[in-house]
Coordinates of C-alpha atoms and ligand atoms in Angstrom, one line a residue:
X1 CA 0.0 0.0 0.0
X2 CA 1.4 3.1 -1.0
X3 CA 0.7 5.0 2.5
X4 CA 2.8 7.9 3.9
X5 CA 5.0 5.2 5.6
X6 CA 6.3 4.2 1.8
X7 CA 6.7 7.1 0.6
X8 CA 9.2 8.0 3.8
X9 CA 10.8 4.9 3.5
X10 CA 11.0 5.6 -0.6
X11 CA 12.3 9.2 0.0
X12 CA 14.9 7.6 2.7
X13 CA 16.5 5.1 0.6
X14 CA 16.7 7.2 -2.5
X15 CA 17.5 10.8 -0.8
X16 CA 14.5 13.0 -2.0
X17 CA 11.9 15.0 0.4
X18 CA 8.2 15.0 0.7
X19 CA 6.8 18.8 1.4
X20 CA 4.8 19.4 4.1
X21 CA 2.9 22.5 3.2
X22 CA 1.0 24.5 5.4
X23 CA -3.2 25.3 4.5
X24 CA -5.5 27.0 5.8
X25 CA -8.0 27.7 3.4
X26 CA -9.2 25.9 0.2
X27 CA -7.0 28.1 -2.5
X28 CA -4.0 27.3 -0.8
X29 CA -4.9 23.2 -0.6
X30 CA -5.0 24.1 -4.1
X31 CA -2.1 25.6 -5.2
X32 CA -1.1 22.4 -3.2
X33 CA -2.6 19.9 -5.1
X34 CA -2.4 21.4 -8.5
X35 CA 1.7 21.7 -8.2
X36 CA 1.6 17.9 -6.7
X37 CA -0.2 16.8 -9.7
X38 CA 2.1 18.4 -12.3
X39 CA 5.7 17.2 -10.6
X40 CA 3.7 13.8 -10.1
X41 CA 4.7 14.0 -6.9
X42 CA 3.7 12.8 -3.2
X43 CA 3.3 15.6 -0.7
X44 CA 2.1 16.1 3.2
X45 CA -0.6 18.9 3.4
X46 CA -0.2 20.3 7.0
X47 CA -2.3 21.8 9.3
X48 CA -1.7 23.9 12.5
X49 CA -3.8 24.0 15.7
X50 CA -4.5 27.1 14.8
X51 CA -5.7 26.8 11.4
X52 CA -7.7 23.6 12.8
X53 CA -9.3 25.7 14.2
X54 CA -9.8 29.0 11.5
X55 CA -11.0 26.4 9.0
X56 CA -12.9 24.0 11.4
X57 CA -12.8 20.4 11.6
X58 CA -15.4 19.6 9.1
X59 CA -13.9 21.9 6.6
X60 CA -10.8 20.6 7.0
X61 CA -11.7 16.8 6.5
X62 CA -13.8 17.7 3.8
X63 CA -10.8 19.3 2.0
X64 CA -8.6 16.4 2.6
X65 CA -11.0 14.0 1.2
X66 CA -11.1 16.1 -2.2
X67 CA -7.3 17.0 -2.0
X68 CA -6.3 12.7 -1.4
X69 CA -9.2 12.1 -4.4
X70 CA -7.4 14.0 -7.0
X71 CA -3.5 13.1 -5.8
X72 CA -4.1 10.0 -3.5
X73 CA -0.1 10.8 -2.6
X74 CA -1.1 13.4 -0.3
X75 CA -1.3 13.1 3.3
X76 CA -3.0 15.2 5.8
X77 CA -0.7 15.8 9.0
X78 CA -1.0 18.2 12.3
X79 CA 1.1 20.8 12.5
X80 CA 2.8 21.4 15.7
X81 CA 0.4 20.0 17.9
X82 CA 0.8 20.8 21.4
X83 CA -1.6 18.5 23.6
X84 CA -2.0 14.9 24.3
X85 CA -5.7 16.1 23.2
X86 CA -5.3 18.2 20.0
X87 CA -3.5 14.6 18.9
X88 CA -5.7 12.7 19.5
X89 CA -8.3 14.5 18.2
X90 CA -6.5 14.3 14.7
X91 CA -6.1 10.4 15.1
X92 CA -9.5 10.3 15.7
X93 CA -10.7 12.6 12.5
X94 CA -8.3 10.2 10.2
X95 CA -4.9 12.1 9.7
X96 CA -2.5 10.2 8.2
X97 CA 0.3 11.9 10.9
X98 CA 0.2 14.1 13.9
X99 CA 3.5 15.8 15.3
X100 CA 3.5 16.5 18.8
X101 CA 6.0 19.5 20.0
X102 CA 6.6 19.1 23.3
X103 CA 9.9 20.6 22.5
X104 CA 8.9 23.5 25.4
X105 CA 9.5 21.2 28.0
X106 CA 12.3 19.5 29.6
X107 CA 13.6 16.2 28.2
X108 CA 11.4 13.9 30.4
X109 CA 8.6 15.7 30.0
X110 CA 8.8 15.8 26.6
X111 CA 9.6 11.6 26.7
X112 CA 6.7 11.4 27.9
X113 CA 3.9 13.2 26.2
X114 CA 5.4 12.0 23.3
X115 CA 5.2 8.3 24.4
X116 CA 1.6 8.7 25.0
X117 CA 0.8 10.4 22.1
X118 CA 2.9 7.4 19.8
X119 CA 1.2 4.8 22.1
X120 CA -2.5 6.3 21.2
X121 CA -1.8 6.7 17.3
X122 CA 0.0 4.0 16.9
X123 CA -2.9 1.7 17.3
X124 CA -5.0 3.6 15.2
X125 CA -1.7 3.2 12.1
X126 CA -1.3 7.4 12.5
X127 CA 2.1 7.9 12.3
X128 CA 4.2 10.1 15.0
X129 CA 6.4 13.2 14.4
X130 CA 8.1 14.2 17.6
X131 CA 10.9 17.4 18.0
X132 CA 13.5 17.4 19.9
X133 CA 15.7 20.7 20.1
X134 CA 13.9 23.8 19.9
X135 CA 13.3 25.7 16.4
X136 CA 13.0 29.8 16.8
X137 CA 10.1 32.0 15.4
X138 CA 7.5 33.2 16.2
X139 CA 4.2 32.2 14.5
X140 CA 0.5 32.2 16.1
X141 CA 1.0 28.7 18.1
X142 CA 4.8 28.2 17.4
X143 CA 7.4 30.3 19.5
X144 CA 10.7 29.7 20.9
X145 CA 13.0 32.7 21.7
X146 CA 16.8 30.9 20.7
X147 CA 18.0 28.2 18.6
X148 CA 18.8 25.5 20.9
X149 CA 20.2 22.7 18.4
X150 CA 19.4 18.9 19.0
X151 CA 22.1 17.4 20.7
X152 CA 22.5 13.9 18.9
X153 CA 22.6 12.2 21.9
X154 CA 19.5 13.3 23.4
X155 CA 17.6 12.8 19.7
X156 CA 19.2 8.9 19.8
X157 CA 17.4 8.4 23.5
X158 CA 14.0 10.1 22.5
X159 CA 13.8 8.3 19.6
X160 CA 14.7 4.8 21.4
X161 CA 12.7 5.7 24.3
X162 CA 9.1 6.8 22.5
X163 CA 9.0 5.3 19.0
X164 CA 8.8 8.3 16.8
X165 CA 8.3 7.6 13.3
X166 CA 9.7 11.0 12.2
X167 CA 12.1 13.2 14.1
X168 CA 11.5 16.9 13.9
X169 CA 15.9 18.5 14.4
X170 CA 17.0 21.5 15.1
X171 CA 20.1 22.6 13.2
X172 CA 19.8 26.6 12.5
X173 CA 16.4 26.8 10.9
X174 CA 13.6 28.9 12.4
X175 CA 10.0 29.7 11.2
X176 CA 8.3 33.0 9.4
X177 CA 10.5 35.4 7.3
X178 CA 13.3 36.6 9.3
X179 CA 15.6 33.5 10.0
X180 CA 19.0 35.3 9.1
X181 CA 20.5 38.7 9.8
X182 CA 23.8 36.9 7.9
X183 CA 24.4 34.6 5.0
X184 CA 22.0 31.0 6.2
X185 CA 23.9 28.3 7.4
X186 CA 22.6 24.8 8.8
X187 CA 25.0 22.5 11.0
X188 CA 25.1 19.8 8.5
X189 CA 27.8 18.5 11.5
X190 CA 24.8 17.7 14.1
X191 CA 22.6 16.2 11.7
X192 CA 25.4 13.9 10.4
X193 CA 26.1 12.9 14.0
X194 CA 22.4 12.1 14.4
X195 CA 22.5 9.9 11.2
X196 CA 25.2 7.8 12.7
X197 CA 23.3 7.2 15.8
X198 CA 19.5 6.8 13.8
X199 CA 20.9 5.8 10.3
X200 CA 17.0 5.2 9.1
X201 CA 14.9 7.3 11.1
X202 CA 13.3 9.6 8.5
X203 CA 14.4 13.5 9.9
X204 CA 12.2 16.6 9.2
X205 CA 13.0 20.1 8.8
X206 CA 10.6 23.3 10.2
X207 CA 11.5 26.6 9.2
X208 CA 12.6 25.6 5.7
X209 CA 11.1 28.3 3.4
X210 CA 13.4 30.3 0.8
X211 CA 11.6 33.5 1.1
X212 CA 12.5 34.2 -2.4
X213 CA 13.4 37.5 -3.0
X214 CA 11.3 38.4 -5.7
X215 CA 8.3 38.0 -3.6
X216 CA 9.4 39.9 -0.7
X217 CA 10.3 42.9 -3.4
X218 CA 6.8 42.5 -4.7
X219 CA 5.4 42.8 -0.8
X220 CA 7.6 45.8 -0.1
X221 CA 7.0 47.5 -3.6
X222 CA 3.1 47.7 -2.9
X223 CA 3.4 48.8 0.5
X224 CA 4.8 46.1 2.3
X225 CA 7.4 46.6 5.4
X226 CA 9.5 43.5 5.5
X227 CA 12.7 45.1 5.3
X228 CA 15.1 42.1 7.3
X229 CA 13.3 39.0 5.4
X230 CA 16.0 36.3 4.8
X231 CA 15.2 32.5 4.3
X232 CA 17.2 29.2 3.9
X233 CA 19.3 29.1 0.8
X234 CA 18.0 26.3 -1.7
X235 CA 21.0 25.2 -1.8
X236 CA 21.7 24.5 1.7
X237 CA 17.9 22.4 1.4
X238 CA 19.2 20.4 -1.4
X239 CA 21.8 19.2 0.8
X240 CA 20.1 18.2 3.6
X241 CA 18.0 16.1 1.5
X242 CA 20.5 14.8 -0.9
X243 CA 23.3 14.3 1.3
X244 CA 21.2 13.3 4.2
X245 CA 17.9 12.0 5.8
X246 CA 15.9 14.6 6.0
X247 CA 12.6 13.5 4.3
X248 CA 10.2 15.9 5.4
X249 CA 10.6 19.7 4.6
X250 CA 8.2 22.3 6.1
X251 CA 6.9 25.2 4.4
X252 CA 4.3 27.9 5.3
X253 CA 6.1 31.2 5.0
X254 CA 6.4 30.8 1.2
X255 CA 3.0 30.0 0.5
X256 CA 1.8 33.0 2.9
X257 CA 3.8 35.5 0.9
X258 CA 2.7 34.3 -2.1
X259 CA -0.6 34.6 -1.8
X260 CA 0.2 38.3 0.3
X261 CA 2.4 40.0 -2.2
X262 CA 0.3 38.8 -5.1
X263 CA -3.1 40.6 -3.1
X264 CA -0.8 43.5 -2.2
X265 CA 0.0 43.7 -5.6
X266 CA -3.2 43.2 -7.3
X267 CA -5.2 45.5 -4.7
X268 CA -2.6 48.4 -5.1
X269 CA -2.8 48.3 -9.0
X270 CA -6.7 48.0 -9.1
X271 CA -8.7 50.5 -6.5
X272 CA -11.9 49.7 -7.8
X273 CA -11.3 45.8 -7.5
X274 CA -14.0 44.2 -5.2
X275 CA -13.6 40.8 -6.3
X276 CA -11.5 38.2 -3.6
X277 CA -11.3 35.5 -6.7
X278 CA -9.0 38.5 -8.6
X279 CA -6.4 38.5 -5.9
X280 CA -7.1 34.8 -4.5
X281 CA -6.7 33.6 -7.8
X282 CA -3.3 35.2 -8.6
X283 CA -1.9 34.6 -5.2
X284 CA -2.6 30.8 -6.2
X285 CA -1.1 30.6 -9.1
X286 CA 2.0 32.1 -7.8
X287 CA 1.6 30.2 -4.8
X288 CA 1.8 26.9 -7.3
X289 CA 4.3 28.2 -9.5
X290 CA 6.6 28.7 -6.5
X291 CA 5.8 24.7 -5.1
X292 CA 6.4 23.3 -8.6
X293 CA 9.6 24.4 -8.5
X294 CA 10.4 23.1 -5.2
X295 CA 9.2 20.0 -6.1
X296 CA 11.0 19.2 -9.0
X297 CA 14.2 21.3 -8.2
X298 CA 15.0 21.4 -4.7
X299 CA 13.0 18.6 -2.8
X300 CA 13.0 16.0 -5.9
X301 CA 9.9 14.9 -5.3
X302 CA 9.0 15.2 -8.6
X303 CA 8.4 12.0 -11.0
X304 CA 8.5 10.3 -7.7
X305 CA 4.1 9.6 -7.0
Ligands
G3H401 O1 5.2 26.1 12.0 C1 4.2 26.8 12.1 C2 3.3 27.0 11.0 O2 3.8 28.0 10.2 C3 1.9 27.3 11.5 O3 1.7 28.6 11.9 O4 0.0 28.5 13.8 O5 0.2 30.5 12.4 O6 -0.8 28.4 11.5 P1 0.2 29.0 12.5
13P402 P1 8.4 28.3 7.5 O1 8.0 29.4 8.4 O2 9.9 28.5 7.2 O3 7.6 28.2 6.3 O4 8.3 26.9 8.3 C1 7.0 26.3 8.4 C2 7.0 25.2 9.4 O5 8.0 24.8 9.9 C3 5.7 24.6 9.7 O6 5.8 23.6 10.7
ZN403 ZN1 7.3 24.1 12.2

């Protein structure tokens, strides 16, 4: 059965990545969907606590349903859920994954809410993303103040000791647009010391938008104010997934400002524009045009459904 479990173990053994990419309404699922279908490629479609609950739970199965009916290689997985409860809630709706972040808390703690939460899913086939290290940023339900990397020895005992499917690193990544005041480095060191230790546990990246600068110029050119916006290099991703096991890369930030600079954009150039299709529909298009690409040229996903 080609379930998300194959498709990690597929993108393991011959070094490609599945994107997880944010949604929170339908035109994003479909810039999600549409980009899948044309690279031919498997792709996780994420959801956040908090855009659980913008959408709803009812919308949000209902989405998935149509989104797995027109590329069956998509998976619906929570985003950074928080709770023993928000988990299970996602088990029990069907997701194919839940990650729990108990990355706030101290080691034992963390163990331990993450046990529970495998032990519960587990038995239902959901598959379990646990983080260990904390990744920096700030979004709605996602903050950490610092970078604290994951030392390899702590990910090898979490991972022995709760039975995480997928292991969520930190190694100089962070989420939303401002990652870097310099050039964007990863410690590519860490992550090959956690390899050695967990050579096929499949390793996920947060924080891993480009924030191309094209967009951000079209978001400051209408009015915009992101003036310190820097993102991960592409190159820098393509290593960690060619030269490495990270099979799961997260992106949100990119699809936001795609669908953000295109309204800015759009709205600026046309006053008298009333209609949300105009500037949902561009913001879309670039939103797909910018996943294609990541597909086929960065995560080499492509070709690979
Ligand atoms: O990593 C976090 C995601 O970007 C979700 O953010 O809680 O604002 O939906 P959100
Ligand atoms: P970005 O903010 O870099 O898109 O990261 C998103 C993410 O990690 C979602 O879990
Ligand atoms: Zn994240």
């Amino acid at each position: 059965m080609k379930d998300l479990k194959f498709y990690l173990n597929k993108a393991l053994k011959q070094h490609f990545a599945l994107g997880a990419f944010n949604f929170c309404n339908m035109e994003s699922l479909q810039a999600i969907i549409n980009a899948s279908l044309k690279a031919k490629s498997p792709a996780i479609i994420s959801v956040s606590e908090s855009a659980l609950s913008y959408m709803g739970e009812d919308f949000v199965m209902a989405l998935a349903k149509i989104a797995k009916k027109q590329n069956p290689a998509l998976f619906l997985h929570l985003d950074h859920g928080k709770s023993f409860e928000v988990c299970k809630k996602a088990v029990d709706l069907g997701f194919d994954s839940v990650m729990i972040d108990g990355s706030a808390f101290d080691f034992e703690k963390n163990v331990k809410l993450t046990k529970k939460v495998c032990a519960y899913a587990h038995k239902k086939g959901v598959l379990v993303e646990g983080e260990i290290g904390q990744i920096k940023g700030i979004e709605d339900n996602v903050k950490a103040d610092q970078n604290i990397y994951t030392s390899p020895e702590e990910a090898y005992k979490f991972a022995r000791e709760t039975g995480v499917d997928l292991l969520a690193v930190a190694i100089g990544t962070s989420h939303g647009v401002n990652k870097y005041s310099k050039n964007p480095t990863l410690r590519m060191d860490i992550l090959s010391e956690i390899e050695k230790l967990l050579p096929s546990l499949p390793l996920v990246l947060h924080g891993a938008s480009t924030v191309d600068e094209a967009l951000i110029k079209t978001f400051n050119d209408f009015g915009g104010q992101l003036t310190k916006a820097k993102g991960v290099s592409e190159e820098l991703l393509m290593e960690a997934v060619t030269k490495h096991n990270i099979v799961k890369i997260n992106t949100d930030t990119d699809i936001r400002l795609s669908f953000t600079s295109e309204t800015r954009k759009i709205l600026s150039e046309n006053k008298k524009e009333i209609d949300p299709r105009k500037y949902l529909g561009k913001g879309k298009e670039k939103a797909e045009e910018i996943l294609l690409a990541k597909m086929k040229n960065v995560l080499f996903s492509a070709g690979k459904k």
